[in-house]
mmCIF file of C-alpha atoms and ligand atoms in Angstrom:
data_model
loop_
_atom_site.group_PDB
_atom_site.id
_atom_site.type_symbol
_atom_site.label_atom_id
_atom_site.label_comp_id
_atom_site.label_asym_id
_atom_site.label_seq_id
_atom_site.Cartn_x
_atom_site.Cartn_y
_atom_site.Cartn_z
ATOM 1 C CA MET K 80 19.562 -17.573 19.446
ATOM 2 C CA LYS K 81 17.511 -17.354 16.292
ATOM 3 C CA VAL K 82 17.898 -16.082 12.742
ATOM 4 C CA TYR K 83 14.859 -13.973 11.833
ATOM 5 C CA ILE K 84 14.360 -13.855 8.078
ATOM 6 C CA ILE K 85 12.483 -10.591 7.722
ATOM 7 C CA GLY K 86 10.714 -9.026 4.753
ATOM 8 C CA ALA K 87 11.611 -5.324 4.651
ATOM 9 C CA GLY K 88 8.855 -4.500 2.158
ATOM 10 C CA PRO K 89 9.108 -2.957 -1.302
ATOM 11 C CA GLY K 90 10.914 0.321 -0.568
ATOM 12 C CA ASP K 91 8.811 2.662 1.546
ATOM 13 C CA PRO K 92 10.453 2.223 4.966
ATOM 14 C CA ASP K 93 7.023 2.397 6.636
ATOM 15 C CA LEU K 94 5.967 -0.772 4.818
ATOM 16 C CA ILE K 95 7.909 -3.170 7.045
ATOM 17 C CA THR K 96 5.654 -5.026 9.509
ATOM 18 C CA VAL K 97 5.619 -3.932 13.156
ATOM 19 C CA LYS K 98 7.006 -7.357 14.052
ATOM 20 C CA GLY K 99 9.849 -7.046 11.540
ATOM 21 C CA ALA K 100 10.692 -3.519 12.687
ATOM 22 C CA LYS K 101 10.805 -4.583 16.364
ATOM 23 C CA LEU K 102 13.222 -7.366 15.510
ATOM 24 C CA VAL K 103 15.505 -5.040 13.521
ATOM 25 C CA GLU K 104 15.465 -2.733 16.557
ATOM 26 C CA THR K 105 16.403 -5.449 19.045
ATOM 27 C CA CYS K 106 18.677 -7.972 17.307
ATOM 28 C CA PRO K 107 22.400 -7.526 18.026
ATOM 29 C CA ILE K 108 23.206 -8.401 14.404
ATOM 30 C CA VAL K 109 21.409 -6.829 11.432
ATOM 31 C CA PHE K 110 22.409 -8.605 8.241
ATOM 32 C CA TYR K 111 20.741 -7.164 5.148
ATOM 33 C CA THR K 112 20.759 -8.007 1.450
ATOM 34 C CA GLY K 113 22.095 -4.747 0.059
ATOM 35 C CA SER K 114 20.995 -1.398 -1.255
ATOM 36 C CA LEU K 115 17.431 -2.425 -2.100
ATOM 37 C CA VAL K 116 16.637 -2.732 1.598
ATOM 38 C CA PRO K 117 15.564 0.793 2.671
ATOM 39 C CA LYS K 118 18.342 2.507 4.633
ATOM 40 C CA GLU K 119 15.754 3.829 7.122
ATOM 41 C CA VAL K 120 14.928 0.213 7.997
ATOM 42 C CA ILE K 121 18.584 -0.547 8.671
ATOM 43 C CA ALA K 122 18.856 2.699 10.634
ATOM 44 C CA ARG K 123 16.438 1.169 13.161
ATOM 45 C CA ALA K 124 19.282 -1.078 14.356
ATOM 46 C CA ARG K 125 20.391 -0.368 17.915
ATOM 47 C CA ALA K 126 23.517 1.750 18.310
ATOM 48 C CA ASP K 127 25.692 -1.202 19.350
ATOM 49 C CA ALA K 128 24.361 -3.614 16.703
ATOM 50 C CA GLU K 129 26.702 -5.122 14.176
ATOM 51 C CA VAL K 130 25.281 -4.120 10.786
ATOM 52 C CA ILE K 131 26.442 -6.179 7.801
ATOM 53 C CA ASP K 132 25.624 -5.892 4.083
ATOM 54 C CA SER K 133 25.569 -9.293 2.375
ATOM 55 C CA SER K 134 25.597 -8.003 -1.214
ATOM 56 C CA GLY K 135 28.755 -9.265 -2.859
ATOM 57 C CA MET K 136 29.059 -12.211 -0.431
ATOM 58 C CA THR K 137 28.846 -15.818 -1.580
ATOM 59 C CA LEU K 138 26.312 -18.142 0.022
ATOM 60 C CA ASP K 139 29.149 -19.793 1.977
ATOM 61 C CA GLU K 140 30.237 -16.429 3.350
ATOM 62 C CA ILE K 141 26.647 -15.627 4.357
ATOM 63 C CA ILE K 142 26.359 -18.934 6.160
ATOM 64 C CA GLU K 143 29.686 -18.264 7.944
ATOM 65 C CA VAL K 144 28.232 -15.042 9.388
ATOM 66 C CA LEU K 145 25.128 -16.898 10.590
ATOM 67 C CA GLU K 146 27.224 -19.719 12.049
ATOM 68 C CA ARG K 147 29.391 -17.280 13.972
ATOM 69 C CA ALA K 148 26.284 -15.541 15.351
ATOM 70 C CA HIS K 149 25.021 -18.944 16.473
ATOM 71 C CA LYS K 150 28.305 -19.746 18.246
ATOM 72 C CA GLU K 151 28.192 -16.350 19.982
ATOM 73 C CA ASP K 152 24.494 -16.809 20.831
ATOM 74 C CA LEU K 153 23.469 -13.585 19.074
ATOM 75 C CA ASP K 154 20.082 -13.157 17.378
ATOM 76 C CA VAL K 155 20.223 -12.072 13.739
ATOM 77 C CA ALA K 156 17.761 -9.893 11.835
ATOM 78 C CA ARG K 157 18.368 -11.182 8.302
ATOM 79 C CA VAL K 158 16.609 -8.543 6.221
ATOM 80 C CA HIS K 159 15.419 -9.248 2.652
ATOM 81 C CA THR K 160 13.477 -7.038 0.236
ATOM 82 C CA GLY K 161 9.743 -7.393 -0.282
ATOM 83 C CA ASP K 162 8.460 -10.703 1.022
ATOM 84 C CA PRO K 163 11.152 -13.309 1.742
ATOM 85 C CA ALA K 164 9.007 -16.096 0.290
ATOM 86 C CA ILE K 165 9.074 -14.690 -3.260
ATOM 87 C CA TYR K 166 12.306 -14.841 -5.304
ATOM 88 C CA GLY K 167 14.177 -14.211 -2.087
ATOM 89 C CA SER K 168 16.867 -16.930 -2.337
ATOM 90 C CA THR K 169 15.919 -17.682 1.236
ATOM 91 C CA ALA K 170 15.337 -21.414 0.821
ATOM 92 C CA GLU K 171 19.015 -22.189 0.250
ATOM 93 C CA GLN K 172 19.975 -20.278 3.419
ATOM 94 C CA CYS K 173 17.317 -22.082 5.429
ATOM 95 C CA ARG K 174 18.511 -25.445 4.142
ATOM 96 C CA HIS K 175 21.994 -24.665 5.495
ATOM 97 C CA LEU K 176 20.542 -23.417 8.788
ATOM 98 C CA ASP K 177 18.610 -26.687 9.182
ATOM 99 C CA ARG K 178 21.747 -28.696 8.417
ATOM 100 C CA LEU K 179 23.630 -26.732 11.079
ATOM 101 C CA ASN K 180 20.747 -26.965 13.562
ATOM 102 C CA ILE K 181 20.493 -23.191 13.747
ATOM 103 C CA PRO K 182 16.938 -22.080 14.611
ATOM 104 C CA TRP K 183 15.227 -19.652 12.257
ATOM 105 C CA GLU K 184 11.855 -18.049 11.688
ATOM 106 C CA MET K 185 10.422 -16.143 8.730
ATOM 107 C CA ILE K 186 8.589 -12.827 9.140
ATOM 108 C CA PRO K 187 6.555 -11.928 6.045
ATOM 109 C CA GLY K 188 6.810 -8.608 4.219
ATOM 110 C CA VAL K 189 4.831 -6.558 1.709
ATOM 111 C CA SER K 190 5.764 -7.852 -1.716
ATOM 112 C CA SER K 191 6.439 -5.540 -4.641
ATOM 113 C CA PHE K 192 3.455 -6.925 -6.537
ATOM 114 C CA SER K 193 1.158 -5.667 -3.748
ATOM 115 C CA ALA K 194 2.936 -2.308 -3.738
ATOM 116 C CA ALA K 195 2.603 -2.042 -7.531
ATOM 117 C CA ALA K 196 -1.145 -2.761 -7.334
ATOM 118 C CA ALA K 197 -1.449 -0.125 -4.598
ATOM 119 C CA ALA K 198 0.484 2.384 -6.736
ATOM 120 C CA VAL K 199 -2.274 2.243 -9.339
ATOM 121 C CA GLY K 200 -5.064 1.640 -6.828
ATOM 122 C CA LYS K 201 -6.201 -1.596 -8.432
ATOM 123 C CA GLU K 202 -7.746 -4.730 -7.032
ATOM 124 C CA LEU K 203 -6.177 -7.641 -8.889
ATOM 125 C CA THR K 204 -9.086 -10.026 -8.378
ATOM 126 C CA LEU K 205 -12.451 -9.002 -9.786
ATOM 127 C CA PRO K 206 -15.615 -11.115 -9.705
ATOM 128 C CA GLU K 207 -16.116 -13.148 -12.880
ATOM 129 C CA LEU K 208 -13.123 -11.502 -14.583
ATOM 130 C CA SER K 209 -10.130 -12.896 -12.743
ATOM 131 C CA GLN K 210 -10.093 -14.664 -9.407
ATOM 132 C CA THR K 211 -6.494 -15.787 -9.702
ATOM 133 C CA ILE K 212 -3.144 -14.033 -9.596
ATOM 134 C CA ILE K 213 -0.174 -15.702 -11.225
ATOM 135 C CA LEU K 214 3.128 -14.590 -9.698
ATOM 136 C CA THR K 215 5.871 -15.550 -12.097
ATOM 137 C CA ARG K 216 8.774 -14.378 -14.243
ATOM 138 C CA ALA K 217 9.804 -14.589 -17.874
ATOM 139 C CA GLU K 218 12.405 -17.201 -18.706
ATOM 140 C CA GLY K 219 15.876 -15.728 -18.704
ATOM 141 C CA ARG K 220 18.987 -17.440 -17.464
ATOM 142 C CA THR K 221 16.921 -19.299 -14.864
ATOM 143 C CA PRO K 222 15.100 -22.032 -16.779
ATOM 144 C CA MET K 223 11.350 -22.276 -16.206
ATOM 145 C CA PRO K 224 9.726 -25.625 -15.444
ATOM 146 C CA GLU K 225 8.100 -26.926 -18.650
ATOM 147 C CA LYS K 226 4.523 -26.392 -17.434
ATOM 148 C CA GLU K 227 5.236 -22.836 -16.228
ATOM 149 C CA LYS K 228 6.408 -21.268 -19.466
ATOM 150 C CA LEU K 229 4.527 -18.035 -20.231
ATOM 151 C CA PRO K 230 2.492 -19.300 -23.227
ATOM 152 C CA MET K 231 1.243 -22.117 -20.996
ATOM 153 C CA LEU K 232 0.422 -19.878 -18.016
ATOM 154 C CA GLY K 233 -1.218 -17.372 -20.354
ATOM 155 C CA GLN K 234 -3.906 -19.890 -21.182
ATOM 156 C CA HIS K 235 -5.541 -19.156 -17.827
ATOM 157 C CA GLY K 236 -6.119 -15.494 -18.705
ATOM 158 C CA ALA K 237 -5.631 -14.715 -15.002
ATOM 159 C CA THR K 238 -4.067 -11.508 -13.678
ATOM 160 C CA MET K 239 -0.320 -11.982 -14.050
ATOM 161 C CA CYS K 240 2.472 -10.302 -12.086
ATOM 162 C CA LEU K 241 5.949 -10.658 -13.522
ATOM 163 C CA PHE K 242 9.010 -10.233 -11.349
ATOM 164 C CA LEU K 243 12.545 -9.918 -12.722
ATOM 165 C CA SER K 244 11.282 -9.555 -16.274
ATOM 166 C CA VAL K 245 11.399 -5.934 -17.391
ATOM 167 C CA MET K 246 14.476 -6.564 -19.541
ATOM 168 C CA LEU K 247 12.589 -9.412 -21.219
ATOM 169 C CA ILE K 248 9.515 -7.351 -22.071
ATOM 170 C CA ARG K 249 9.646 -8.191 -25.787
ATOM 171 C CA LYS K 250 9.603 -11.880 -24.998
ATOM 172 C CA VAL K 251 6.694 -11.288 -22.581
ATOM 173 C CA GLN K 252 4.760 -9.507 -25.345
ATOM 174 C CA LYS K 253 5.457 -12.209 -27.905
ATOM 175 C CA GLU K 254 4.537 -15.035 -25.561
ATOM 176 C CA LEU K 255 1.391 -13.501 -24.063
ATOM 177 C CA ILE K 256 -0.275 -11.688 -26.982
ATOM 178 C CA PRO K 257 -1.633 -14.986 -28.382
ATOM 179 C CA THR K 258 -3.608 -15.624 -25.178
ATOM 180 C CA TYR K 259 -4.270 -12.167 -23.628
ATOM 181 C CA GLY K 260 -4.584 -10.215 -26.902
ATOM 182 C CA GLU K 261 -2.741 -7.128 -28.124
ATOM 183 C CA ASP K 262 -5.077 -4.743 -26.304
ATOM 184 C CA CYS K 263 -4.722 -6.362 -22.907
ATOM 185 C CA PRO K 264 -3.825 -3.673 -20.355
ATOM 186 C CA VAL K 265 -0.372 -3.722 -18.782
ATOM 187 C CA ILE K 266 1.150 -1.581 -16.078
ATOM 188 C CA VAL K 267 4.819 -1.381 -15.217
ATOM 189 C CA VAL K 268 5.733 0.089 -11.850
ATOM 190 C CA GLN K 269 9.344 0.847 -11.129
ATOM 191 C CA LYS K 270 10.387 1.259 -7.477
ATOM 192 C CA ALA K 271 6.818 0.835 -6.270
ATOM 193 C CA SER K 272 6.209 2.680 -2.974
ATOM 194 C CA CYS K 273 9.508 4.625 -3.209
ATOM 195 C CA SER K 274 9.635 8.413 -3.561
ATOM 196 C CA ASP K 275 10.998 8.039 -7.115
ATOM 197 C CA GLN K 276 8.371 5.489 -8.195
ATOM 198 C CA LYS K 277 7.447 5.486 -11.904
ATOM 199 C CA VAL K 278 4.217 4.118 -13.354
ATOM 200 C CA VAL K 279 3.759 3.328 -17.038
ATOM 201 C CA LYS K 280 0.400 2.235 -18.411
ATOM 202 C CA GLY K 281 -0.060 0.618 -21.788
ATOM 203 C CA THR K 282 -1.153 -2.512 -23.599
ATOM 204 C CA LEU K 283 0.625 -5.709 -24.504
ATOM 205 C CA SER K 284 1.344 -4.257 -27.942
ATOM 206 C CA ASP K 285 2.833 -0.895 -26.917
ATOM 207 C CA ILE K 286 4.351 -1.412 -23.469
ATOM 208 C CA HIS K 287 7.882 -1.960 -24.768
ATOM 209 C CA GLU K 288 8.095 1.469 -26.425
ATOM 210 C CA LYS K 289 6.573 3.128 -23.376
ATOM 211 C CA ILE K 290 8.996 1.678 -20.852
ATOM 212 C CA ARG K 291 11.925 2.311 -23.175
ATOM 213 C CA ALA K 292 10.897 5.974 -23.342
ATOM 214 C CA GLU K 293 10.907 6.059 -19.531
ATOM 215 C CA LYS K 294 14.287 4.235 -19.418
ATOM 216 C CA ILE K 295 12.968 1.569 -17.059
ATOM 217 C CA ARG K 296 15.459 -1.287 -16.927
ATOM 218 C CA SER K 297 15.330 -2.660 -13.395
ATOM 219 C CA GLN K 298 13.370 -2.897 -10.139
ATOM 220 C CA ALA K 299 10.090 -3.000 -11.991
ATOM 221 C CA MET K 300 6.916 -5.025 -11.640
ATOM 222 C CA ILE K 301 4.826 -5.872 -14.684
ATOM 223 C CA ILE K 302 1.117 -6.501 -14.117
ATOM 224 C CA ILE K 303 -0.993 -7.806 -16.973
ATOM 225 C CA GLY K 304 -4.741 -8.350 -17.069
ATOM 226 C CA HIS K 305 -8.159 -6.986 -17.863
ATOM 227 C CA VAL K 306 -8.744 -6.208 -14.176
ATOM 228 C CA LEU K 307 -6.539 -3.138 -14.689
ATOM 229 C CA THR K 308 -9.086 -1.257 -16.769
ATOM 230 C CA SER K 309 -12.406 -3.034 -16.327
ATOM 231 C CA THR K 310 -15.219 -0.955 -14.839
ATOM 232 C CA ASP K 311 -18.209 -3.152 -15.662
ATOM 233 C CA PHE K 312 -17.281 -6.050 -13.393
ATOM 234 C CA ALA K 313 -19.938 -7.577 -11.148
ATOM 235 C CA ASP K 314 -20.203 -6.465 -7.508
ATOM 236 C CA SER K 315 -18.648 -8.887 -5.072
ATOM 237 C CA ARG K 316 -21.102 -11.309 -3.428
ATOM 238 C CA LEU K 317 -19.651 -10.439 -0.044
ATOM 239 C CA TYR K 318 -21.622 -7.230 0.334
ATOM 240 C CA ALA K 319 -24.670 -8.202 -1.694
ATOM 241 C CA ALA K 320 -27.962 -7.425 0.108
ATOM 242 C CA ASP K 321 -29.279 -10.953 -0.424
ATOM 243 C CA PHE K 322 -26.098 -12.660 0.743
ATOM 244 C CA GLY K 323 -26.750 -14.060 4.227
ATOM 245 C CA HIS K 324 -23.309 -13.845 5.729
ATOM 246 C CA LYS K 325 -22.562 -15.424 9.079
ATOM 247 C CA PHE K 326 -20.021 -12.819 10.116
ATOM 248 C CA ARG K 327 -22.160 -9.876 9.058
ATOM 249 C CA ALA K 328 -25.229 -11.372 10.740
ATOM 250 C CA ALA K 329 -23.274 -11.774 13.963
ATOM 251 C CA THR K 330 -22.020 -8.176 14.008
ATOM 252 C CA ARG K 331 -25.335 -6.482 13.170
ATOM 253 C CA PRO K 332 -28.092 -5.751 15.714
ATOM 254 C CA ALA K 333 -30.302 -8.794 16.295
ATOM 255 C CA THR K 334 -33.299 -7.060 14.691
ATOM 256 C CA GLU K 335 -31.445 -6.765 11.373
ATOM 257 C CA ARG K 336 -30.071 -10.268 11.320
ATOM 258 C CA GLN K 337 -30.867 -12.543 8.424
ATOM 259 C CA PRO K 338 -30.810 -16.276 8.812
ATOM 260 C CA ALA K 339 -27.284 -17.519 8.068
ATOM 261 C CA ASN K 340 -27.094 -19.874 5.116
HETATM 262 N N1 LIG Q 1540 11.031 -10.670 -2.580
HETATM 263 C C1 LIG Q 1540 10.767 -9.564 -3.477
HETATM 264 C C2 LIG Q 1540 11.137 -9.907 -4.900
HETATM 265 C C3 LIG Q 1540 12.614 -10.047 -5.118
HETATM 266 S S1 LIG Q 1540 13.006 -10.378 -6.789
HETATM 267 C C4 LIG Q 1540 9.290 -9.162 -3.365
HETATM 268 O O1 LIG Q 1540 8.515 -9.848 -2.690
HETATM 269 O O2 LIG Q 1540 8.937 -8.126 -3.921
HETATM 270 C C5 LIG Q 1540 13.369 -8.782 -7.412
HETATM 271 C C6 LIG Q 1540 12.267 -8.316 -8.351
HETATM 272 O O3 LIG Q 1540 11.167 -7.860 -7.581
HETATM 273 C C7 LIG Q 1540 12.647 -7.138 -9.231
HETATM 274 O O4 LIG Q 1540 13.257 -7.573 -10.436
HETATM 275 C C8 LIG Q 1540 11.293 -6.520 -9.517
HETATM 276 O O5 LIG Q 1540 10.611 -7.239 -10.522
HETATM 277 C C9 LIG Q 1540 10.573 -6.769 -8.208
HETATM 278 N N2 LIG Q 1540 10.671 -5.611 -7.294
HETATM 279 C C10 LIG Q 1540 11.308 -5.554 -6.112
HETATM 280 N N3 LIG Q 1540 11.100 -4.368 -5.500
HETATM 281 C C11 LIG Q 1540 10.310 -3.650 -6.346
HETATM 282 C C12 LIG Q 1540 9.692 -2.361 -6.290
HETATM 283 N N4 LIG Q 1540 9.847 -1.564 -5.233
HETATM 284 N N5 LIG Q 1540 8.920 -1.984 -7.341
HETATM 285 C C13 LIG Q 1540 8.712 -2.795 -8.390
HETATM 286 N N6 LIG Q 1540 9.252 -4.010 -8.494
HETATM 287 C C14 LIG Q 1540 10.032 -4.443 -7.494
#
């Protein structure tokens, strides 16, 4: 018996991994975190599977379900949205599973920040412009560690993806304009990868008005950074003609090979 903690992806039901989908199709218990998990993913469950929605349950009640499955020796597909490793509240479950000696394994998923980048067709890391992505959130009810407050993180100027923050957009503007500048490009993608996805493009100074006009209040990813609009970035070294690359050398005909450096 095992509990498989599976990332269902950001919304498009085709964006679950093959491994995750196979587990949803074979586990006798499919235990999912509510309406944000695509219903087509849950519909993969076998006809005789017990399908349970954990939204509205307390952590203790969730653990009771997993404990019962363990006693009955039934595998569980525990399905979370996006990637389970990011704001998934999976760690507290796993801590209980360890305490109860219940085996578990995590299966990654496509996170909403990847889906939001795909929605606008943008690479988030560009040579010499930003080689770092900060995945974070604005401080709301959950306090941020002192060194991770937005004004502090903003000092890096790296591409920043904000989860759980669309309702705090004014605070995001106020705290990031001093480091990124008023004209820094911002995109907000609501329900990335879903059929009713919305994309709003703006700058740190006008994004609030734009998302208010679109009535975006939840399920939205905010991406901030100059990578979103830059066109004069340097080419990547990976494909440069003078870049002796071991892998490329090995896959090209011997006559074309350059000495590896
Ligand atoms: N584990 C999830 C994140 C869960 S936290 C992941 O990897 O994506 C919930 C937050 O994720 C939301 O507030 C929103 O900021 C973001 N989010 C989740 N699904 C989204 C989607 N389809 N489009 C845009 N943002 C999404």
